[in-house]
XYZ file of C-alpha atoms in Angstrom:
338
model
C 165.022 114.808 124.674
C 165.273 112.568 121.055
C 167.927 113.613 118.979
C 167.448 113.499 114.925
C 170.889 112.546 113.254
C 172.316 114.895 110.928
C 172.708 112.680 107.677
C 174.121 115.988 105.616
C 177.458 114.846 107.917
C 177.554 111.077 106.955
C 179.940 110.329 104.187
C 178.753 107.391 101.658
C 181.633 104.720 101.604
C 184.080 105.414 98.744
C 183.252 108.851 98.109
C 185.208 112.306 98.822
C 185.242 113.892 102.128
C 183.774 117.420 99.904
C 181.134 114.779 98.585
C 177.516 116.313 99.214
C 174.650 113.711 100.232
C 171.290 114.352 98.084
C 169.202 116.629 99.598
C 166.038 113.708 99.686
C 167.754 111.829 102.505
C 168.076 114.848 105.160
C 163.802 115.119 106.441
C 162.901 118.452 105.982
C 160.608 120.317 109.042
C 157.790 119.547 107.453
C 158.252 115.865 106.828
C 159.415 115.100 110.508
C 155.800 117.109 111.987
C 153.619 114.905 109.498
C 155.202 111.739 110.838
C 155.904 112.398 114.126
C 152.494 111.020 116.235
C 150.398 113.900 117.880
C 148.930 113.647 121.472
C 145.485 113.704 121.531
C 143.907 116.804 122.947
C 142.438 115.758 126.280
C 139.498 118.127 126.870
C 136.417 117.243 129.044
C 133.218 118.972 127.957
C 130.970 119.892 131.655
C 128.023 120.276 130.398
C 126.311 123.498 132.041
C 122.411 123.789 132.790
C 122.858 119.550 133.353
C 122.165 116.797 136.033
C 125.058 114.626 135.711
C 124.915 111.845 137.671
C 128.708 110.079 138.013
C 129.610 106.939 138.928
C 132.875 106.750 141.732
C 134.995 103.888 142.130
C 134.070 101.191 144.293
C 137.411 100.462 145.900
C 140.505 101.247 143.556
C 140.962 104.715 142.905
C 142.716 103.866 139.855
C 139.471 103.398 138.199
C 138.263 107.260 138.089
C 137.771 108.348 134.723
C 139.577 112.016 133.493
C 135.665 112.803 133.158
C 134.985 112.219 136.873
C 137.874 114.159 137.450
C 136.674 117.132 135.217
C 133.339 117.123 136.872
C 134.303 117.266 140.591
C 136.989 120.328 140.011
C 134.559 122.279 137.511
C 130.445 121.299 138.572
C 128.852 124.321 139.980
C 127.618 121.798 142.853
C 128.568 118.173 143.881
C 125.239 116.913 145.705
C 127.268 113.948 147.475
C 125.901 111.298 149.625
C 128.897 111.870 152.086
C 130.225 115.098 151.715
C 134.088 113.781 153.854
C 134.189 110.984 151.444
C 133.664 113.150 148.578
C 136.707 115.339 150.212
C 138.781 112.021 150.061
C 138.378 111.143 146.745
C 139.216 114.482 145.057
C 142.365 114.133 147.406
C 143.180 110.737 146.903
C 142.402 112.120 143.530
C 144.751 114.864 143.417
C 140.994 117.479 142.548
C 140.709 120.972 144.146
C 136.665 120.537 144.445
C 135.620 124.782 143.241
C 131.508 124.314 143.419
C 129.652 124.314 146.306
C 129.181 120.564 147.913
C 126.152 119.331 149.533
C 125.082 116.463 151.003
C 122.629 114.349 149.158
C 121.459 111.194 150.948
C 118.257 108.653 151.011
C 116.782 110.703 154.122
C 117.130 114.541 152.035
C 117.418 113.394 148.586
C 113.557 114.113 147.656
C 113.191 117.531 149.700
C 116.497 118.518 147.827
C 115.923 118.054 144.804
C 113.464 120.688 143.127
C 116.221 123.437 144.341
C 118.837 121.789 142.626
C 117.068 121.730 139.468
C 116.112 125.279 140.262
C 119.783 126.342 139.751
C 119.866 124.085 136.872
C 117.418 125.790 135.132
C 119.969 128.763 135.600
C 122.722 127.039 133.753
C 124.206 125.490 136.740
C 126.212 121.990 136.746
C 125.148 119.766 139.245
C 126.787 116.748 139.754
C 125.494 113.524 142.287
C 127.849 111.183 143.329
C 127.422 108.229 145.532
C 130.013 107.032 148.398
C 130.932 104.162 145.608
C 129.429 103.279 142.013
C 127.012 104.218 139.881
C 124.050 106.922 141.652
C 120.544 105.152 141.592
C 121.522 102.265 142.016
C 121.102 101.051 145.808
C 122.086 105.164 146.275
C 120.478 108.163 146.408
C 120.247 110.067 142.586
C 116.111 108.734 142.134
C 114.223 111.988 143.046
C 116.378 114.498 140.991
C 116.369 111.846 137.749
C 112.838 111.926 138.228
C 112.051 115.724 138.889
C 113.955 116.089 135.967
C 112.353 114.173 133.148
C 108.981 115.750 134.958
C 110.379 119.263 134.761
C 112.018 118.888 131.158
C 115.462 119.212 132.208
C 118.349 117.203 130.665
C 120.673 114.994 132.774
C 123.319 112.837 131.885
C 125.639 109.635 133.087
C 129.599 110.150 133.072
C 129.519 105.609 133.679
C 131.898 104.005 135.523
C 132.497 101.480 138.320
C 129.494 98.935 139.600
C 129.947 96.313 141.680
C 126.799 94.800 139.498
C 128.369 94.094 136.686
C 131.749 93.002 138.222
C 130.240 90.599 140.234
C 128.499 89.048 137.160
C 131.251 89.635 134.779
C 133.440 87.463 137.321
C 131.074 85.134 138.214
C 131.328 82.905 135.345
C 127.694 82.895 135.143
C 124.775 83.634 132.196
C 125.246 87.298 131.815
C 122.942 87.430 129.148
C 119.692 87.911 131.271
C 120.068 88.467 134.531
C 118.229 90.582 137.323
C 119.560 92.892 140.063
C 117.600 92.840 143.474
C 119.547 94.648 145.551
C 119.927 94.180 149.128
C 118.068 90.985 150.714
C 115.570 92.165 153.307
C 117.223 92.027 156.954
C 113.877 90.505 158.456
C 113.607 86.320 158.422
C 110.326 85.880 157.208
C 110.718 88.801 154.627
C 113.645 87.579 153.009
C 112.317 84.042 153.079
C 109.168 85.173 151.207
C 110.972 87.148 148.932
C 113.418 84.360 147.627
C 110.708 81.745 147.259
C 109.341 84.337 144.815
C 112.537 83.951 143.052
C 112.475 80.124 142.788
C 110.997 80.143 139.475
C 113.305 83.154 138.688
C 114.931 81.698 135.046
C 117.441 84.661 134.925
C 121.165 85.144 136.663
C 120.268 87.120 139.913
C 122.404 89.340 141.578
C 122.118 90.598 145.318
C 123.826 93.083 147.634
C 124.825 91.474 151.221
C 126.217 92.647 154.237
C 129.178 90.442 156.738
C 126.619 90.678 159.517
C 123.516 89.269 157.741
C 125.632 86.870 155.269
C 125.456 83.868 157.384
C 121.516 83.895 157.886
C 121.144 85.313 154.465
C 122.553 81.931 153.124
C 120.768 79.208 154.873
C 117.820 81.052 153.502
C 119.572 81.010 149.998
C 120.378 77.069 150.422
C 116.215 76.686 152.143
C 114.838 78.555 148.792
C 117.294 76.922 146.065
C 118.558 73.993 147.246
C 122.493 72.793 147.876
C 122.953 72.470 143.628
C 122.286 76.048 142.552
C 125.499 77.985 141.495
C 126.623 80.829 142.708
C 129.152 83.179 143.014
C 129.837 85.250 146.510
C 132.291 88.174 145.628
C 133.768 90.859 147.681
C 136.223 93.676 147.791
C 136.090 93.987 144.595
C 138.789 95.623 142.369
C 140.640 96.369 146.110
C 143.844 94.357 147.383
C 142.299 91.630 148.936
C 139.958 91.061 145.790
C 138.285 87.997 146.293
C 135.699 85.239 144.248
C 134.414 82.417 145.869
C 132.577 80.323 143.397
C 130.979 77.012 143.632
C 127.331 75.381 144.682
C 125.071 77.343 146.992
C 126.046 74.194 149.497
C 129.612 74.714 149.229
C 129.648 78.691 149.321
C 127.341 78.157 152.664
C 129.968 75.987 154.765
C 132.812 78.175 153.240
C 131.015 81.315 154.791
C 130.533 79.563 157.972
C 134.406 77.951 158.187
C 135.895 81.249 156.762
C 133.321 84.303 157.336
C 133.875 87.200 154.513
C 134.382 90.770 155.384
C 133.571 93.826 153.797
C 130.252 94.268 151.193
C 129.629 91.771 149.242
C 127.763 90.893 145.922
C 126.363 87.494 145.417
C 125.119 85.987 141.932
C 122.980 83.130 141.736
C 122.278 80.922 138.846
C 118.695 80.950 136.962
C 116.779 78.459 137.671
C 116.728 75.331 135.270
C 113.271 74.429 133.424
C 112.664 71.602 135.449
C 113.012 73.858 138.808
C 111.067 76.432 137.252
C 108.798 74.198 136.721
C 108.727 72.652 139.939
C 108.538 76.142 141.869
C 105.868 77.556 139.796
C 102.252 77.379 141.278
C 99.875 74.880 139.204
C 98.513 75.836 136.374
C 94.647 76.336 136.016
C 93.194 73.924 133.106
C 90.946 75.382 130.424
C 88.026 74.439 132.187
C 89.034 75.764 135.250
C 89.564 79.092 133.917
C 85.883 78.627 132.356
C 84.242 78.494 135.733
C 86.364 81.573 136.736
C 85.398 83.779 133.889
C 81.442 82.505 134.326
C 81.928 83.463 137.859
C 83.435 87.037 136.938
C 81.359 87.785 134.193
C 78.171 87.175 136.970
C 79.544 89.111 139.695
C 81.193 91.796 138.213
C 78.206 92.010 135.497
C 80.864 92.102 132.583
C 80.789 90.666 129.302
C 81.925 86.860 129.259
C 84.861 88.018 126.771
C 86.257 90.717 128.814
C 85.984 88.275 131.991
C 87.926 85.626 129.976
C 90.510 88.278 129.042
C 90.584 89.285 132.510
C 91.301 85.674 134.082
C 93.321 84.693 131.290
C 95.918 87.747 132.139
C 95.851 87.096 135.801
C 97.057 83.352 135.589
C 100.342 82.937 132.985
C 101.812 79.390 132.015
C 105.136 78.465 133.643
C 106.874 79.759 130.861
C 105.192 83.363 130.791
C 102.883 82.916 128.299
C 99.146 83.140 128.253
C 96.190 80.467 128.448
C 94.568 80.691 124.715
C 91.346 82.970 125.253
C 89.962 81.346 122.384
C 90.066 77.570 124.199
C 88.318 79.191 127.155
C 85.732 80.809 125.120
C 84.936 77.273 123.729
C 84.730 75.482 126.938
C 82.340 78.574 127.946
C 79.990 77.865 125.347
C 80.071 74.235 126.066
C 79.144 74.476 129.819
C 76.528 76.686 129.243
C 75.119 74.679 126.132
């Protein structure tokens, strides 16, 4: 405990023992409160008659927030994708869970939900957690968000850990734009279609990968982008063995097949540069091209020319995202049927 010296006892140099000290240098009880720095209160509202979806940590336990902590000891019910993972957290946690926990996964989440927002409507707090991050995303927390907003119920976020965003943050990548696609399909010929859609992709992209698929998953990464692309491959993030391998889509390749990861992984790949946009996109219909196409519509489909125009012009973009100019099609209408 701090002691506060008693200056009524020190004795100025040169004066009498009986000398008194002025009464301004002893700090009354009111002076020491005012400038004595006070705590904080640390109250954590749980809201009642709520959906409150809470994001868990994804591997240190450290990162819990006091609000996650509020919300497992005081919800009504935790809907939890693993109910003896939920367990232990709250013990790892040091959280007597009092609601009543459920499990809430991808195969019950939709037949679940209306009676949770049944008790809601009672006043009830119900709170959905994932095994790790944020609900929604890659997890189970959809249905309920969705019943929700359809049944004019309120729900909430208490934020916290993603792998998403660490994995960008870290990457050293453009974390301006970027888009999440989550896990790469497991089949060959899926996940080969669905990157060469991606070619063009301009953004920073971000995928979920597992140890078993990682090796196939990047010669299809290096067959769809090329050796050159950067990337990042990141895993156990924010545990102990915390680990960033960054370099060229090459590079990270033959590092995953001399030193295969373990554990879940997140991998961030750069946007494509103008000239591979560019190169990936498909060609790009002239003016007079999209002429015929709109005659051709406007005959079959017995429109009017200008809604056919409008029609083709929205179904073919430029490279960049833009549209043809109607009004240049129009023209080269007119002058084919002149």
């Amino acid at each position: 405990m701090d002691t506060v010296q008693d200056d009524s006892q020190v004795v100025p140099e040169g004066a009498s023992p009986d000398a008194t000290v002025p009464d301004a240098t002893v700090p009354d009880a009111t002076e020491l409160e005012a400038t004595e720095p006070k705590a904080a209160p640390r109250t954590v509202m749980v809201p009642s008659g709520t959906v409150v979806l809470a994001a868990t940590p994804i591997g240190n336990v450290g990162d819990a927030s006091d609000r996650l902590k509020a919300l497992l000891a005081d919800a009504d019910i935790v809907a939890a994708e693993d109910t003896r993972r939920l367990y232990d957290l709250a013990n790892r946690l040091g959280v007597h869970v009092n609601g009543t926990v459920i499990a809430y996964h991808d195969h019950n989440e939709r037949a679940k939900a209306d009676g949770l927002l049944d008790r809601v409507e009672t006043g009830a707090t119900v709170l959905v957690v994932s095994d790790a991050g944020m609900p929604t995303i890659n997890d189970p927390g959809l249905a309920i968000v969705r019943r929700a907003i359809e049944r004019g119920l309120p729900v909430t976020c208490a934020p916290g850990p993603s792998a998403v965003l660490d994995a960008l943050a870290l990457s050293g990548l453009p974390t301006d734009r970027f888009c999440y696609e989550g896990f790469l399909p497991r089949k060959h010929s899926e996940r080969v279609q669905h990157l060469r859609m991606l070619q063009s992709e301009r953004r920073t992209i971000v995928f979920y990968e597992t140890p078993h698929r990682i090796a196939d998953s990047m010669d299809d990464l290096l067959d769809a982008f090329g050796p050159n692309r950067a990337m990042a491959l990141c895993r156990e993030l924010t545990k102990d063995y915390e680990e960033i391998r960054r370099g060229m889509v090459g590079t990270i390749r033959q590092g995953v097949v001399d030193n295969p990861p373990r554990g879940e992984m997140v991998l961030v790949i750069g946007g494509a540069s103008d000239e591979e946009a560019e190169a990936a996109a498909p060609a790009t219909l002239s003016i007079d091209d999209l002429a015929v196409l709109a005659i051709d519509r406007a005959l079959e489909d017995g429109v009017r020319i200008k809604d056919a125009i409008a029609q083709v012009v929205a179904e073919h973009p430029l490279p960049d995202g833009s549209l043809p100019n109607r009004k240049q099609v129009y023209t080269a209408v007119l002058a084919m049927k002149s």
